[in-house]
mmCIF file of C-alpha atoms in Angstrom:
data_model
loop_
_atom_site.group_PDB
_atom_site.id
_atom_site.type_symbol
_atom_site.label_atom_id
_atom_site.label_comp_id
_atom_site.label_asym_id
_atom_site.label_seq_id
_atom_site.Cartn_x
_atom_site.Cartn_y
_atom_site.Cartn_z
ATOM 1 C CA MET A 136 -44.618 -4.493 9.746
ATOM 2 C CA GLU A 137 -45.556 -8.027 10.815
ATOM 3 C CA SER A 138 -47.250 -8.690 7.479
ATOM 4 C CA ARG A 139 -44.059 -8.125 5.507
ATOM 5 C CA ALA A 140 -41.606 -10.839 4.573
ATOM 6 C CA LEU A 141 -38.377 -10.926 6.543
ATOM 7 C CA ALA A 142 -35.259 -9.774 4.756
ATOM 8 C CA GLN A 143 -33.006 -12.453 3.325
ATOM 9 C CA LEU A 144 -29.733 -11.679 5.042
ATOM 10 C CA LEU A 145 -26.371 -11.885 3.323
ATOM 11 C CA GLY A 146 -24.107 -14.879 3.858
ATOM 12 C CA PRO A 147 -20.523 -15.543 2.695
ATOM 13 C CA VAL A 148 -21.648 -16.534 -0.810
ATOM 14 C CA GLU A 149 -23.715 -13.391 -1.391
ATOM 15 C CA ILE A 150 -21.016 -11.130 0.077
ATOM 16 C CA ARG A 151 -18.410 -12.483 -2.321
ATOM 17 C CA GLN A 152 -20.843 -12.305 -5.247
ATOM 18 C CA LEU A 153 -21.545 -8.645 -4.557
ATOM 19 C CA ALA A 154 -17.878 -7.807 -4.033
ATOM 20 C CA GLU A 155 -16.979 -9.482 -7.320
ATOM 21 C CA LYS A 156 -19.825 -7.753 -9.154
ATOM 22 C CA LEU A 157 -18.672 -4.345 -7.919
ATOM 23 C CA ASP A 158 -14.978 -5.157 -8.189
ATOM 24 C CA VAL A 159 -14.708 -4.169 -4.540
ATOM 25 C CA THR A 160 -11.632 -5.071 -2.556
ATOM 26 C CA PRO A 161 -12.027 -4.113 1.111
ATOM 27 C CA THR A 162 -9.539 -1.347 1.836
ATOM 28 C CA LYS A 163 -7.590 -0.576 4.972
ATOM 29 C CA LYS A 164 -7.837 3.143 4.160
ATOM 30 C CA LEU A 165 -11.623 3.089 4.542
ATOM 31 C CA GLY A 166 -11.522 0.584 7.397
ATOM 32 C CA GLN A 167 -13.625 -1.905 5.443
ATOM 33 C CA ASN A 168 -14.369 -5.440 6.587
ATOM 34 C CA PHE A 169 -17.698 -6.913 5.522
ATOM 35 C CA VAL A 170 -19.793 -8.953 7.970
ATOM 36 C CA HIS A 171 -20.982 -12.172 6.344
ATOM 37 C CA ASP A 172 -22.657 -13.898 9.302
ATOM 38 C CA PRO A 173 -26.455 -13.394 9.593
ATOM 39 C CA ASN A 174 -26.494 -14.354 13.276
ATOM 40 C CA THR A 175 -24.039 -11.581 14.071
ATOM 41 C CA VAL A 176 -26.081 -8.821 12.467
ATOM 42 C CA ARG A 177 -29.238 -10.105 14.149
ATOM 43 C CA MET A 178 -27.396 -9.985 17.472
ATOM 44 C CA ILE A 179 -26.247 -6.417 16.826
ATOM 45 C CA VAL A 180 -29.798 -5.273 16.078
ATOM 46 C CA ALA A 181 -31.055 -6.999 19.233
ATOM 47 C CA ALA A 182 -28.320 -5.382 21.342
ATOM 48 C CA ALA A 183 -29.286 -1.974 19.946
ATOM 49 C CA ASP A 184 -32.783 -2.437 21.377
ATOM 50 C CA VAL A 185 -34.349 -0.638 18.414
ATOM 51 C CA SER A 186 -37.993 -0.971 17.402
ATOM 52 C CA GLU A 187 -40.419 -0.246 14.584
ATOM 53 C CA HIS A 188 -40.609 3.349 15.847
ATOM 54 C CA ASP A 189 -36.909 4.089 15.340
ATOM 55 C CA HIS A 190 -35.287 6.084 12.556
ATOM 56 C CA VAL A 191 -31.783 4.623 12.333
ATOM 57 C CA VAL A 192 -28.642 6.126 10.869
ATOM 58 C CA GLU A 193 -26.091 3.557 9.743
ATOM 59 C CA VAL A 194 -22.554 4.640 8.872
ATOM 60 C CA GLY A 195 -20.574 2.590 6.395
ATOM 61 C CA PRO A 196 -23.250 0.079 5.351
ATOM 62 C CA GLY A 197 -20.810 -1.624 2.999
ATOM 63 C CA LEU A 198 -22.565 -4.391 1.088
ATOM 64 C CA GLY A 199 -25.692 -4.184 3.254
ATOM 65 C CA SER A 200 -25.430 -6.986 5.811
ATOM 66 C CA LEU A 201 -26.500 -4.902 8.804
ATOM 67 C CA THR A 202 -28.787 -2.693 6.711
ATOM 68 C CA LEU A 203 -31.009 -5.648 5.830
ATOM 69 C CA ALA A 204 -31.287 -6.780 9.443
ATOM 70 C CA LEU A 205 -32.158 -3.254 10.551
ATOM 71 C CA LEU A 206 -34.861 -2.835 7.906
ATOM 72 C CA ASP A 207 -36.554 -5.918 9.322
ATOM 73 C CA THR A 208 -36.923 -4.209 12.680
ATOM 74 C CA VAL A 209 -36.976 -0.410 12.470
ATOM 75 C CA LYS A 210 -39.142 2.201 10.778
ATOM 76 C CA ASP A 211 -36.465 3.298 8.328
ATOM 77 C CA VAL A 212 -32.709 3.425 7.764
ATOM 78 C CA THR A 213 -30.594 6.272 6.449
ATOM 79 C CA ALA A 214 -27.231 4.915 5.348
ATOM 80 C CA VAL A 215 -24.228 7.239 5.135
ATOM 81 C CA GLU A 216 -21.657 5.821 2.718
ATOM 82 C CA ILE A 217 -18.487 7.411 1.328
ATOM 83 C CA ASP A 218 -17.857 4.835 -1.429
ATOM 84 C CA PRO A 219 -19.988 5.606 -4.523
ATOM 85 C CA ARG A 220 -19.945 1.990 -5.723
ATOM 86 C CA LEU A 221 -21.308 0.694 -2.435
ATOM 87 C CA ALA A 222 -23.830 3.526 -2.124
ATOM 88 C CA GLY A 223 -25.058 2.888 -5.657
ATOM 89 C CA GLU A 224 -25.494 -0.846 -5.178
ATOM 90 C CA LEU A 225 -27.216 -0.808 -1.778
ATOM 91 C CA PRO A 226 -30.736 0.004 -3.090
ATOM 92 C CA HIS A 227 -30.442 -2.894 -5.544
ATOM 93 C CA THR A 228 -29.344 -5.238 -2.762
ATOM 94 C CA VAL A 229 -32.315 -4.217 -0.626
ATOM 95 C CA ALA A 230 -34.689 -4.642 -3.590
ATOM 96 C CA TRP A 231 -33.193 -8.116 -4.132
ATOM 97 C CA ARG A 232 -33.087 -9.347 -0.527
ATOM 98 C CA ALA A 233 -35.841 -7.296 1.145
ATOM 99 C CA PRO A 234 -38.212 -5.903 -1.494
ATOM 100 C CA ASP A 235 -40.913 -5.089 1.062
ATOM 101 C CA TYR A 236 -38.549 -2.611 2.728
ATOM 102 C CA ALA A 237 -37.065 -0.891 -0.330
ATOM 103 C CA ASP A 238 -38.978 2.329 0.343
ATOM 104 C CA ASN A 239 -37.653 2.485 3.912
ATOM 105 C CA LEU A 240 -34.046 3.098 2.874
ATOM 106 C CA ARG A 241 -32.370 6.425 2.163
ATOM 107 C CA ILE A 242 -28.737 6.852 1.228
ATOM 108 C CA ILE A 243 -26.462 9.836 1.737
ATOM 109 C CA LEU A 244 -23.222 9.690 -0.249
ATOM 110 C CA LYS A 245 -20.851 11.539 2.038
ATOM 111 C CA ASP A 246 -18.004 11.285 4.517
ATOM 112 C CA ALA A 247 -19.659 10.591 7.883
ATOM 113 C CA LEU A 248 -17.330 13.126 9.516
ATOM 114 C CA GLN A 249 -18.980 15.815 7.379
ATOM 115 C CA VAL A 250 -22.611 14.696 7.412
ATOM 116 C CA SER A 251 -25.082 17.180 8.877
ATOM 117 C CA THR A 252 -28.737 17.646 9.702
ATOM 118 C CA GLY A 253 -28.937 19.587 6.435
ATOM 119 C CA ASP A 254 -27.906 16.480 4.498
ATOM 120 C CA PHE A 255 -30.744 14.545 6.124
ATOM 121 C CA GLU A 256 -33.228 17.290 5.280
ATOM 122 C CA ALA A 257 -32.018 17.376 1.677
ATOM 123 C CA ALA A 258 -32.427 13.600 1.412
ATOM 124 C CA GLY A 259 -35.929 13.733 2.876
ATOM 125 C CA ALA A 260 -34.723 11.622 5.779
ATOM 126 C CA PRO A 261 -36.154 11.976 9.286
ATOM 127 C CA MET A 262 -33.755 12.940 12.043
ATOM 128 C CA PRO A 263 -32.286 9.714 13.467
ATOM 129 C CA THR A 264 -33.329 8.376 16.854
ATOM 130 C CA ALA A 265 -30.590 5.734 16.915
ATOM 131 C CA LEU A 266 -27.120 5.118 15.516
ATOM 132 C CA VAL A 267 -26.429 1.463 14.728
ATOM 133 C CA ALA A 268 -23.307 0.741 12.726
ATOM 134 C CA ASN A 269 -20.175 -1.237 12.093
ATOM 135 C CA LEU A 270 -18.036 1.891 12.151
ATOM 136 C CA PRO A 271 -14.936 2.214 9.967
ATOM 137 C CA TYR A 272 -12.251 1.370 12.507
ATOM 138 C CA ASN A 273 -9.775 4.044 11.430
ATOM 139 C CA VAL A 274 -12.189 6.901 12.236
ATOM 140 C CA SER A 275 -14.620 5.264 14.659
ATOM 141 C CA VAL A 276 -14.240 7.651 17.605
ATOM 142 C CA PRO A 277 -14.311 10.910 15.574
ATOM 143 C CA VAL A 278 -17.390 9.690 13.670
ATOM 144 C CA LEU A 279 -19.165 8.641 16.865
ATOM 145 C CA LEU A 280 -18.515 11.962 18.602
ATOM 146 C CA HIS A 281 -19.448 13.978 15.507
ATOM 147 C CA LEU A 282 -22.816 12.248 15.154
ATOM 148 C CA LEU A 283 -23.641 12.590 18.858
ATOM 149 C CA ALA A 284 -22.930 16.319 18.617
ATOM 150 C CA GLU A 285 -24.646 16.911 15.269
ATOM 151 C CA PHE A 286 -27.818 14.903 15.979
ATOM 152 C CA PRO A 287 -29.330 15.540 19.441
ATOM 153 C CA SER A 288 -32.212 13.367 18.214
ATOM 154 C CA ILE A 289 -30.024 10.252 18.632
ATOM 155 C CA THR A 290 -31.029 8.743 21.961
ATOM 156 C CA ARG A 291 -29.354 5.359 21.578
ATOM 157 C CA VAL A 292 -26.122 4.106 20.056
ATOM 158 C CA LEU A 293 -24.879 0.594 19.318
ATOM 159 C CA VAL A 294 -21.636 0.519 17.376
ATOM 160 C CA MET A 295 -19.088 -2.121 16.493
ATOM 161 C CA VAL A 296 -15.525 -0.893 16.852
ATOM 162 C CA GLN A 297 -12.064 -2.322 17.428
ATOM 163 C CA ALA A 298 -12.095 -4.179 20.781
ATOM 164 C CA GLU A 299 -9.381 -1.945 22.178
ATOM 165 C CA VAL A 300 -11.409 1.156 21.268
ATOM 166 C CA ALA A 301 -14.543 -0.361 22.802
ATOM 167 C CA ASP A 302 -12.657 -0.861 26.061
ATOM 168 C CA ARG A 303 -11.433 2.728 26.029
ATOM 169 C CA LEU A 304 -14.862 4.170 25.298
ATOM 170 C CA ALA A 305 -16.408 2.263 28.193
ATOM 171 C CA ALA A 306 -13.514 2.853 30.628
ATOM 172 C CA THR A 307 -14.145 4.612 33.941
ATOM 173 C CA PRO A 308 -12.015 7.153 35.862
ATOM 174 C CA GLY A 309 -8.856 5.707 37.352
ATOM 175 C CA SER A 310 -8.397 3.060 34.688
ATOM 176 C CA LYS A 311 -5.160 2.972 32.698
ATOM 177 C CA ILE A 312 -7.135 3.017 29.450
ATOM 178 C CA TYR A 313 -9.446 5.854 30.536
ATOM 179 C CA GLY A 314 -8.843 8.855 28.319
ATOM 180 C CA VAL A 315 -10.274 11.481 25.999
ATOM 181 C CA PRO A 316 -12.699 9.114 24.169
ATOM 182 C CA SER A 317 -14.003 7.780 27.502
ATOM 183 C CA VAL A 318 -14.790 11.224 28.920
ATOM 184 C CA LYS A 319 -16.242 12.694 25.740
ATOM 185 C CA ALA A 320 -18.535 9.719 25.131
ATOM 186 C CA ALA A 321 -19.695 9.822 28.762
ATOM 187 C CA PHE A 322 -20.547 13.513 28.320
ATOM 188 C CA TYR A 323 -23.590 12.406 26.313
ATOM 189 C CA GLY A 324 -24.888 9.474 28.330
ATOM 190 C CA GLU A 325 -24.313 6.078 29.895
ATOM 191 C CA VAL A 326 -21.622 4.099 28.078
ATOM 192 C CA ARG A 327 -21.036 0.362 28.399
ATOM 193 C CA ARG A 328 -19.501 -2.607 26.629
ATOM 194 C CA ALA A 329 -22.272 -4.610 24.967
ATOM 195 C CA GLY A 330 -20.471 -7.678 23.657
ATOM 196 C CA SER A 331 -17.562 -9.024 21.645
ATOM 197 C CA ILE A 332 -17.377 -10.027 17.983
ATOM 198 C CA GLY A 333 -14.985 -12.672 16.657
ATOM 199 C CA ARG A 334 -12.824 -12.254 13.575
ATOM 200 C CA ASN A 335 -14.395 -15.111 11.622
ATOM 201 C CA VAL A 336 -17.674 -13.254 10.945
ATOM 202 C CA PHE A 337 -15.870 -10.804 8.645
ATOM 203 C CA TRP A 338 -14.551 -10.942 5.118
ATOM 204 C CA PRO A 339 -11.698 -10.509 4.972
ATOM 205 C CA ALA A 340 -10.990 -11.630 8.540
ATOM 206 C CA PRO A 341 -9.298 -8.702 10.317
ATOM 207 C CA LYS A 342 -6.193 -9.077 12.445
ATOM 208 C CA ILE A 343 -7.970 -7.483 15.391
ATOM 209 C CA GLU A 344 -10.888 -8.359 17.635
ATOM 210 C CA SER A 345 -14.060 -6.268 17.617
ATOM 211 C CA GLY A 346 -16.394 -5.117 20.349
ATOM 212 C CA LEU A 347 -19.825 -3.562 20.742
ATOM 213 C CA VAL A 348 -20.422 -0.316 22.622
ATOM 214 C CA ARG A 349 -23.837 0.870 23.770
ATOM 215 C CA ILE A 350 -24.551 4.490 24.644
ATOM 216 C CA ASP A 351 -27.867 5.659 26.063
ATOM 217 C CA ARG A 352 -28.106 9.442 25.863
ATOM 218 C CA PHE A 353 -29.278 11.201 28.998
ATOM 219 C CA ALA A 354 -33.034 11.694 28.770
ATOM 220 C CA ALA A 355 -34.285 15.157 27.893
ATOM 221 C CA GLY A 356 -35.063 17.041 31.079
ATOM 222 C CA ASP A 357 -32.931 14.672 33.149
ATOM 223 C CA GLU A 358 -29.453 15.604 31.916
ATOM 224 C CA PRO A 359 -26.805 16.031 34.635
ATOM 225 C CA TRP A 360 -25.445 18.986 32.614
ATOM 226 C CA PRO A 361 -26.591 20.823 29.460
ATOM 227 C CA LEU A 362 -25.870 18.732 26.350
ATOM 228 C CA ASN A 363 -25.548 21.753 24.112
ATOM 229 C CA ASP A 364 -22.859 23.224 21.877
ATOM 230 C CA GLU A 365 -22.011 25.949 24.385
ATOM 231 C CA THR A 366 -21.279 23.527 27.219
ATOM 232 C CA ARG A 367 -19.376 21.147 24.959
ATOM 233 C CA ALA A 368 -17.232 24.004 23.607
ATOM 234 C CA LYS A 369 -16.131 24.814 27.163
ATOM 235 C CA VAL A 370 -15.706 21.265 28.455
ATOM 236 C CA PHE A 371 -13.999 19.423 25.586
ATOM 237 C CA PRO A 372 -10.895 21.677 25.382
ATOM 238 C CA LEU A 373 -10.341 21.067 29.101
ATOM 239 C CA ILE A 374 -10.532 17.313 28.520
ATOM 240 C CA ASP A 375 -8.042 17.545 25.652
ATOM 241 C CA ALA A 376 -5.616 19.602 27.727
ATOM 242 C CA ALA A 377 -5.875 17.358 30.790
ATOM 243 C CA PHE A 378 -4.933 14.250 28.808
ATOM 244 C CA ALA A 379 -2.401 15.776 26.394
ATOM 245 C CA GLN A 380 0.360 14.687 28.776
ATOM 246 C CA ARG A 381 -1.448 12.334 31.111
ATOM 247 C CA ARG A 382 1.394 11.922 33.622
ATOM 248 C CA LYS A 383 1.354 15.634 34.408
ATOM 249 C CA THR A 384 -0.614 16.995 37.335
ATOM 250 C CA LEU A 385 -3.693 18.969 36.401
ATOM 251 C CA ARG A 386 -1.991 22.152 37.560
ATOM 252 C CA ALA A 387 0.766 21.598 35.019
ATOM 253 C CA ALA A 388 -1.406 20.101 32.276
ATOM 254 C CA LEU A 389 -3.913 22.963 32.380
ATOM 255 C CA SER A 390 -1.454 25.816 32.827
ATOM 256 C CA GLY A 391 -1.465 26.563 29.106
ATOM 257 C CA HIS A 392 -5.255 26.560 28.998
ATOM 258 C CA PHE A 393 -5.560 28.992 31.897
ATOM 259 C CA GLY A 394 -2.538 31.160 31.126
ATOM 260 C CA GLY A 395 -0.295 29.940 33.911
ATOM 261 C CA GLY A 396 0.118 27.443 36.723
ATOM 262 C CA ALA A 397 -1.210 29.788 39.409
ATOM 263 C CA GLN A 398 -4.363 30.502 37.428
ATOM 264 C CA ALA A 399 -4.876 26.790 36.752
ATOM 265 C CA GLU A 400 -4.479 26.004 40.434
ATOM 266 C CA ALA A 401 -6.965 28.690 41.418
ATOM 267 C CA ALA A 402 -9.566 27.360 38.977
ATOM 268 C CA LEU A 403 -9.060 23.774 40.140
ATOM 269 C CA VAL A 404 -9.379 24.714 43.803
ATOM 270 C CA ALA A 405 -12.526 26.726 43.052
ATOM 271 C CA ALA A 406 -13.974 23.628 41.361
ATOM 272 C CA GLY A 407 -13.093 21.431 44.327
ATOM 273 C CA ILE A 408 -10.385 19.521 42.456
ATOM 274 C CA ALA A 409 -6.913 18.888 43.855
ATOM 275 C CA PRO A 410 -4.313 20.615 41.635
ATOM 276 C CA SER A 411 -1.982 17.648 42.218
ATOM 277 C CA GLU A 412 -4.515 15.227 40.724
ATOM 278 C CA ARG A 413 -4.195 13.832 37.211
ATOM 279 C CA GLY A 414 -6.768 13.941 34.436
ATOM 280 C CA GLU A 415 -7.334 10.188 34.479
ATOM 281 C CA LYS A 416 -8.972 10.515 37.903
ATOM 282 C CA LEU A 417 -11.643 13.013 36.826
ATOM 283 C CA GLY A 418 -15.134 12.158 35.656
ATOM 284 C CA VAL A 419 -17.214 14.225 33.258
ATOM 285 C CA ALA A 420 -18.916 16.023 36.144
ATOM 286 C CA ASP A 421 -15.519 17.278 37.337
ATOM 287 C CA PHE A 422 -14.684 18.736 33.931
ATOM 288 C CA VAL A 423 -18.131 20.331 33.663
ATOM 289 C CA ARG A 424 -17.696 21.864 37.113
ATOM 290 C CA LEU A 425 -14.254 23.181 36.177
ATOM 291 C CA ALA A 426 -15.625 24.678 32.965
ATOM 292 C CA GLY A 427 -18.322 26.412 35.023
ATOM 293 C CA VAL A 428 -15.716 28.020 37.261
ATOM 294 C CA THR A 429 -13.884 29.450 34.260
ATOM 295 C CA GLN A 430 -16.865 31.035 32.515
#
């Protein structure tokens, strides 16, 4: 890869040229804000710690700012885009700004919440080893959790999301902002805040701040609990129930799940959890243990 020319990244002028060419107006519905600062996308790629061995999935590539920076560094990129205009233009942008990497890009025109391993196989794309993306802010958490579940091959995640969402994802038990996204993300691996992004690197400039979240999936063979569909199907409903009314005790919050307060209390005691505790105090291991009791 060293012998290839570096991609020419997109700046404010190129972003506006492309948007005008495509008659694209960033929409709130799709959570679109286009990054026009080359230094920012370089920083995101560096924070992702990806290499020439990685197969990256990027959700919502937009006009291609991050895509170009990724192609400079990784083996290949599969971009999942819901907007046909953007998906259609991206190969031309890569051919224009990074011709040496044109063959390393694949595009799947689909809603990221519906994308599957079958879509990757149909596109001739390798299973991704990393997710690096400026996620659409209106569906960032559902998309993140869907991809972690659908692609066990993803070992590393670096996503840009709304700052408030980044804080919630990285929150720890006992925090006021700790909730369902925090626990479900931590089910898969180590989650941490990886930086902040200012508003002025976007066009149009959003009204909110943005943040980076890094997730390193538990290594195969060293998982604290099975990261499979069966375990997730038992654990995630418990998480949802525990936080549905977060001021309730776990005995009360889980009574519906277990068929009554007495049954909920018995399960909690068997799992070594105080029935008077609240969901915000429990870590993933507690929920996994509780799910094991109720098998």
